[in-house]
């Protein structure tokens, strides 16, 4: 087993402290099971966005209708893409290439639950892949939020690549953007979302993050963003974490309507009456 981690090197003191902490922890682990010493290799920031990793990212079918197509492949080959609804992606540094089981589970569930004209709330949107796919599946508008500034760049770029810029609104932040807008009655930050008196509830809410984050969001009233009869799709859940997420959904007075598994990962759809 080989473990790789990427450490920011722009602050030499912080990097040195991180290396010392890693080596201290590895020393203690080595008392249980012998471990080789860590090695460090400087890399350029743009390496991830370079050509090497792109060679492993090919067009792929997800679910029944969606086809994820890398932007650098789209329109540049004589071979026809697989039949289906194309979602052209250039994830850059943001999470969401479509290759991870959690993303694929969410995409497949969006196929099931998105209805024409639905408003979608994509919390933790990453590359914007779920937002773009939702629009391609018929959603009317999507509010995409993330705390990572890189997600804004990626989401806007991928929306443009798929000609859905007018239907996806990105905001930097998290759950409070929707809940606070409802409380304050102030929705001046966007011109496309409906009146704030009704805009805090969505027929589709999707959160492909981590189990602990999903549980915390549910404690912070994520369920209030879901319209009655709508579908909340959550993923990023390991099999052993499913019980805790299910319990949090029940505590939030949501009813689980479906659960899907791919390898070690779980996605859950829930609704409220």
Short mmCIF file of C-alpha atoms in Angstrom, two decimals:
data_model
loop_
_atom_site.label_atom_id
_atom_site.label_comp_id
_atom_site.label_asym_id
_atom_site.label_seq_id
_atom_site.Cartn_x
_atom_site.Cartn_y
_atom_site.Cartn_z
CA UNK A 1 0.00 0.00 0.00
CA UNK A 2 1.31 3.42 -0.94
CA UNK A 3 -0.20 6.61 0.50
CA UNK A 4 0.36 9.96 -1.19
CA UNK A 5 -0.51 13.33 0.31
CA UNK A 6 -0.15 16.77 -1.22
CA UNK A 7 1.19 19.46 1.12
CA UNK A 8 1.22 23.19 0.32
CA UNK A 9 4.80 24.44 0.16
CA UNK A 10 4.26 28.21 -0.01
CA UNK A 11 4.84 28.58 3.76
CA UNK A 12 8.16 26.95 4.66
CA UNK A 13 7.57 27.07 8.42
CA UNK A 14 4.11 25.49 8.14
CA UNK A 15 5.46 22.81 5.80
CA UNK A 16 8.28 21.97 8.21
CA UNK A 17 5.81 21.71 11.11
CA UNK A 18 3.57 19.42 9.08
CA UNK A 19 6.49 17.19 8.13
CA UNK A 20 7.58 16.93 11.76
CA UNK A 21 4.07 15.98 12.84
CA UNK A 22 3.76 13.36 10.10
CA UNK A 23 7.11 11.82 10.97
CA UNK A 24 6.28 11.78 14.68
CA UNK A 25 2.99 9.98 14.04
CA UNK A 26 4.65 7.54 11.63
CA UNK A 27 7.28 6.82 14.27
CA UNK A 28 4.58 5.73 16.74
CA UNK A 29 2.78 3.70 14.09
CA UNK A 30 6.11 2.07 13.28
CA UNK A 31 6.24 0.68 16.81
CA UNK A 32 3.17 -1.40 15.91
CA UNK A 33 4.09 -2.30 12.33
CA UNK A 34 7.40 -1.43 10.63
CA UNK A 35 6.98 1.40 8.12
CA UNK A 36 9.37 2.89 5.58
CA UNK A 37 10.36 6.52 6.07
CA UNK A 38 8.34 9.08 4.10
CA UNK A 39 9.79 10.64 0.97
CA UNK A 40 9.05 14.17 -0.25
CA UNK A 41 8.98 15.29 -3.86
CA UNK A 42 8.45 18.94 -4.87
CA UNK A 43 5.83 19.34 -7.61
CA UNK A 44 4.39 22.28 -9.48
CA UNK A 45 0.86 23.41 -8.61
CA UNK A 46 -0.30 22.90 -12.19
CA UNK A 47 0.87 19.26 -12.36
CA UNK A 48 -2.60 18.05 -11.35
CA UNK A 49 -4.09 20.12 -14.16
CA UNK A 50 -1.45 18.99 -16.62
CA UNK A 51 -1.52 16.23 -19.19
CA UNK A 52 -0.54 13.15 -17.18
CA UNK A 53 -3.76 12.59 -15.21
CA UNK A 54 -5.90 13.47 -18.22
CA UNK A 55 -4.75 10.31 -19.98
CA UNK A 56 -6.67 8.29 -17.37
CA UNK A 57 -9.91 10.28 -17.67
CA UNK A 58 -12.03 8.88 -20.51
CA UNK A 59 -15.68 9.28 -21.57
CA UNK A 60 -17.88 7.13 -19.34
CA UNK A 61 -21.54 6.26 -19.01
CA UNK A 62 -23.10 6.89 -15.61
CA UNK A 63 -26.57 5.70 -14.71
CA UNK A 64 -28.98 5.04 -17.56
CA UNK A 65 -28.69 8.26 -19.59
CA UNK A 66 -25.72 10.41 -18.59
CA UNK A 67 -22.36 10.32 -20.34
CA UNK A 68 -19.44 12.17 -18.73
CA UNK A 69 -17.05 13.51 -21.38
CA UNK A 70 -13.70 15.20 -20.58
CA UNK A 71 -13.59 18.68 -22.11
CA UNK A 72 -10.31 17.97 -23.91
CA UNK A 73 -11.92 14.96 -25.66
CA UNK A 74 -15.24 16.58 -26.58
CA UNK A 75 -15.36 17.37 -30.29
CA UNK A 76 -11.70 16.43 -30.81
CA UNK A 77 -12.09 12.86 -31.99
CA UNK A 78 -13.76 11.21 -34.94
CA UNK A 79 -15.16 8.50 -32.69
CA UNK A 80 -18.79 9.27 -31.75
CA UNK A 81 -19.42 9.65 -27.99
CA UNK A 82 -21.59 7.03 -26.30
CA UNK A 83 -25.30 7.66 -26.81
CA UNK A 84 -26.87 9.58 -23.97
CA UNK A 85 -27.00 13.00 -22.34
CA UNK A 86 -23.48 14.52 -22.55
CA UNK A 87 -22.00 16.25 -19.51
CA UNK A 88 -18.73 17.89 -20.56
CA UNK A 89 -16.32 18.31 -17.66
CA UNK A 90 -13.01 19.94 -16.86
CA UNK A 91 -12.77 19.53 -13.07
CA UNK A 92 -9.39 21.21 -12.62
CA UNK A 93 -8.54 21.16 -8.91
CA UNK A 94 -12.15 20.77 -7.77
CA UNK A 95 -13.71 17.49 -6.64
CA UNK A 96 -16.02 15.77 -9.09
CA UNK A 97 -14.70 14.08 -12.21
CA UNK A 98 -17.49 11.51 -12.30
CA UNK A 99 -15.11 8.61 -11.69
CA UNK A 100 -15.70 8.28 -7.94
CA UNK A 101 -18.52 5.97 -6.77
CA UNK A 102 -20.07 8.70 -4.61
CA UNK A 103 -20.46 11.03 -7.60
CA UNK A 104 -21.77 8.23 -9.79
CA UNK A 105 -24.36 7.26 -7.18
CA UNK A 106 -25.58 10.87 -6.98
CA UNK A 107 -25.75 11.18 -10.76
CA UNK A 108 -27.80 8.00 -11.02
CA UNK A 109 -30.17 9.21 -8.30
CA UNK A 110 -30.58 12.58 -10.03
CA UNK A 111 -31.74 10.64 -13.09
CA UNK A 112 -34.44 9.10 -10.93
CA UNK A 113 -35.65 12.13 -8.99
CA UNK A 114 -35.16 15.29 -11.09
CA UNK A 115 -38.37 16.39 -12.78
CA UNK A 116 -38.69 19.00 -15.54
CA UNK A 117 -38.47 22.51 -14.13
CA UNK A 118 -37.26 21.45 -10.65
CA UNK A 119 -35.18 23.84 -8.60
CA UNK A 120 -32.06 22.14 -7.24
CA UNK A 121 -29.80 22.99 -4.30
CA UNK A 122 -26.31 21.50 -4.75
CA UNK A 123 -24.42 21.98 -1.49
CA UNK A 124 -20.70 21.31 -1.73
CA UNK A 125 -20.84 21.44 -5.52
CA UNK A 126 -17.11 20.98 -6.21
CA UNK A 127 -16.60 20.91 -9.97
CA UNK A 128 -20.31 21.53 -10.55
CA UNK A 129 -20.82 18.12 -12.12
CA UNK A 130 -24.07 17.43 -10.26
CA UNK A 131 -25.40 20.91 -10.98
CA UNK A 132 -24.70 20.59 -14.71
CA UNK A 133 -26.15 17.08 -14.82
CA UNK A 134 -29.31 18.24 -13.03
CA UNK A 135 -29.90 20.92 -15.66
CA UNK A 136 -29.19 18.47 -18.46
CA UNK A 137 -31.81 16.18 -16.89
CA UNK A 138 -34.41 18.94 -16.99
CA UNK A 139 -33.97 21.03 -13.83
CA UNK A 140 -35.08 24.63 -14.23
CA UNK A 141 -32.47 26.29 -12.00
CA UNK A 142 -29.67 25.19 -9.68
CA UNK A 143 -28.20 26.98 -6.69
CA UNK A 144 -24.65 25.62 -6.35
CA UNK A 145 -22.67 26.47 -3.21
CA UNK A 146 -19.22 25.53 -1.94
CA UNK A 147 -16.70 26.89 0.56
CA UNK A 148 -13.77 26.31 -1.83
CA UNK A 149 -12.98 29.24 -4.17
CA UNK A 150 -11.67 26.73 -6.73
CA UNK A 151 -15.19 25.31 -6.92
CA UNK A 152 -16.46 28.65 -8.19
CA UNK A 153 -13.98 28.68 -11.07
CA UNK A 154 -14.68 25.05 -11.96
CA UNK A 155 -18.46 25.31 -11.69
CA UNK A 156 -18.64 28.44 -13.82
CA UNK A 157 -16.32 26.93 -16.43
CA UNK A 158 -18.23 23.67 -16.63
CA UNK A 159 -21.57 25.47 -16.79
CA UNK A 160 -20.23 27.42 -19.78
CA UNK A 161 -18.87 24.27 -21.44
CA UNK A 162 -22.37 22.79 -21.27
CA UNK A 163 -24.23 25.99 -22.25
CA UNK A 164 -26.16 26.07 -18.96
CA UNK A 165 -24.68 29.21 -17.42
CA UNK A 166 -28.07 30.90 -17.33
CA UNK A 167 -29.51 28.11 -15.16
CA UNK A 168 -26.77 27.67 -12.54
CA UNK A 169 -26.17 30.25 -9.82
CA UNK A 170 -22.94 29.79 -7.82
CA UNK A 171 -22.43 31.25 -4.35
CA UNK A 172 -19.39 30.90 -2.14
CA UNK A 173 -20.56 29.57 1.21
CA UNK A 174 -22.73 26.85 2.68
CA UNK A 175 -26.15 26.13 4.16
CA UNK A 176 -26.47 29.51 5.86
CA UNK A 177 -26.74 31.24 2.48
CA UNK A 178 -30.18 29.71 1.98
CA UNK A 179 -31.42 29.69 5.56
CA UNK A 180 -30.30 33.27 6.25
CA UNK A 181 -31.81 34.52 3.01
CA UNK A 182 -35.17 33.15 4.17
CA UNK A 183 -34.84 34.77 7.59
CA UNK A 184 -33.70 38.18 6.34
CA UNK A 185 -35.88 38.34 3.25
CA UNK A 186 -32.82 39.58 1.39
CA UNK A 187 -32.04 37.89 -1.93
CA UNK A 188 -30.24 40.73 -3.68
CA UNK A 189 -27.20 38.54 -4.43
CA UNK A 190 -28.91 36.85 -7.37
CA UNK A 191 -31.34 37.90 -10.04
CA UNK A 192 -32.42 34.46 -11.14
CA UNK A 193 -33.71 32.70 -8.04
CA UNK A 194 -37.36 33.05 -7.06
CA UNK A 195 -38.69 35.42 -4.43
CA UNK A 196 -36.90 34.85 -1.06
CA UNK A 197 -40.18 34.08 0.66
CA UNK A 198 -40.24 30.75 -1.20
CA UNK A 199 -36.64 30.28 -2.37
CA UNK A 200 -35.36 28.52 0.76
CA UNK A 201 -37.04 25.24 -0.24
CA UNK A 202 -36.05 23.10 -3.20
CA UNK A 203 -37.66 19.98 -4.73
CA UNK A 204 -34.16 18.48 -5.05
CA UNK A 205 -31.30 18.91 -2.58
CA UNK A 206 -28.04 17.05 -3.17
CA UNK A 207 -25.00 16.87 -0.88
CA UNK A 208 -22.08 14.73 -2.01
CA UNK A 209 -19.68 15.52 0.81
CA UNK A 210 -18.69 13.37 3.82
CA UNK A 211 -20.84 11.54 6.35
CA UNK A 212 -19.79 13.73 9.30
CA UNK A 213 -20.48 16.90 7.31
CA UNK A 214 -23.89 15.61 6.24
CA UNK A 215 -24.76 14.82 9.86
CA UNK A 216 -23.68 18.32 10.94
CA UNK A 217 -25.70 19.90 8.11
CA UNK A 218 -28.77 17.96 9.21
CA UNK A 219 -28.23 19.26 12.76
CA UNK A 220 -28.04 22.76 11.29
CA UNK A 221 -31.49 22.32 9.66
CA UNK A 222 -30.60 21.14 6.16
CA UNK A 223 -34.02 19.46 6.04
CA UNK A 224 -35.65 22.89 6.03
CA UNK A 225 -34.26 23.51 2.54
CA UNK A 226 -36.18 20.51 1.16
CA UNK A 227 -39.67 21.15 -0.21
CA UNK A 228 -42.41 18.77 0.99
CA UNK A 229 -42.42 15.69 -1.22
CA UNK A 230 -38.97 16.54 -2.58
CA UNK A 231 -35.85 14.39 -2.53
CA UNK A 232 -32.70 14.93 -0.48
CA UNK A 233 -29.80 12.95 -1.97
CA UNK A 234 -26.75 12.49 0.27
CA UNK A 235 -23.56 10.61 -0.51
CA UNK A 236 -19.90 10.40 0.48
CA UNK A 237 -20.96 7.82 3.06
CA UNK A 238 -18.92 4.71 3.81
CA UNK A 239 -20.89 1.54 4.52
CA UNK A 240 -19.96 1.61 8.21
CA UNK A 241 -21.21 5.21 8.48
CA UNK A 242 -24.63 4.56 6.96
CA UNK A 243 -26.37 3.86 10.29
CA UNK A 244 -25.24 7.21 11.72
CA UNK A 245 -26.46 9.11 8.67
CA UNK A 246 -29.77 7.24 8.69
CA UNK A 247 -30.24 8.14 12.35
CA UNK A 248 -29.52 11.81 11.59
CA UNK A 249 -32.07 11.75 8.76
CA UNK A 250 -34.70 10.27 11.08
CA UNK A 251 -33.91 12.86 13.74
CA UNK A 252 -34.45 15.54 11.10
CA UNK A 253 -37.89 13.99 10.46
CA UNK A 254 -36.98 12.79 7.00
CA UNK A 255 -38.15 9.48 5.55
CA UNK A 256 -35.61 7.35 3.70
CA UNK A 257 -37.00 6.30 0.33
CA UNK A 258 -33.96 4.66 -1.28
CA UNK A 259 -30.42 3.55 -0.57
CA UNK A 260 -27.85 2.52 -3.16
CA UNK A 261 -24.39 1.06 -2.77
CA UNK A 262 -21.28 0.97 -4.96
CA UNK A 263 -18.32 -0.81 -3.45
CA UNK A 264 -17.74 0.63 0.03
CA UNK A 265 -19.88 3.72 -0.63
CA UNK A 266 -23.52 4.49 0.09
CA UNK A 267 -25.96 7.09 -1.25
CA UNK A 268 -29.29 7.74 0.42
CA UNK A 269 -32.42 9.50 -0.83
CA UNK A 270 -34.87 10.86 1.72
CA UNK A 271 -38.05 12.94 1.62
CA UNK A 272 -40.33 14.83 3.96
CA UNK A 273 -44.08 15.27 4.04
#
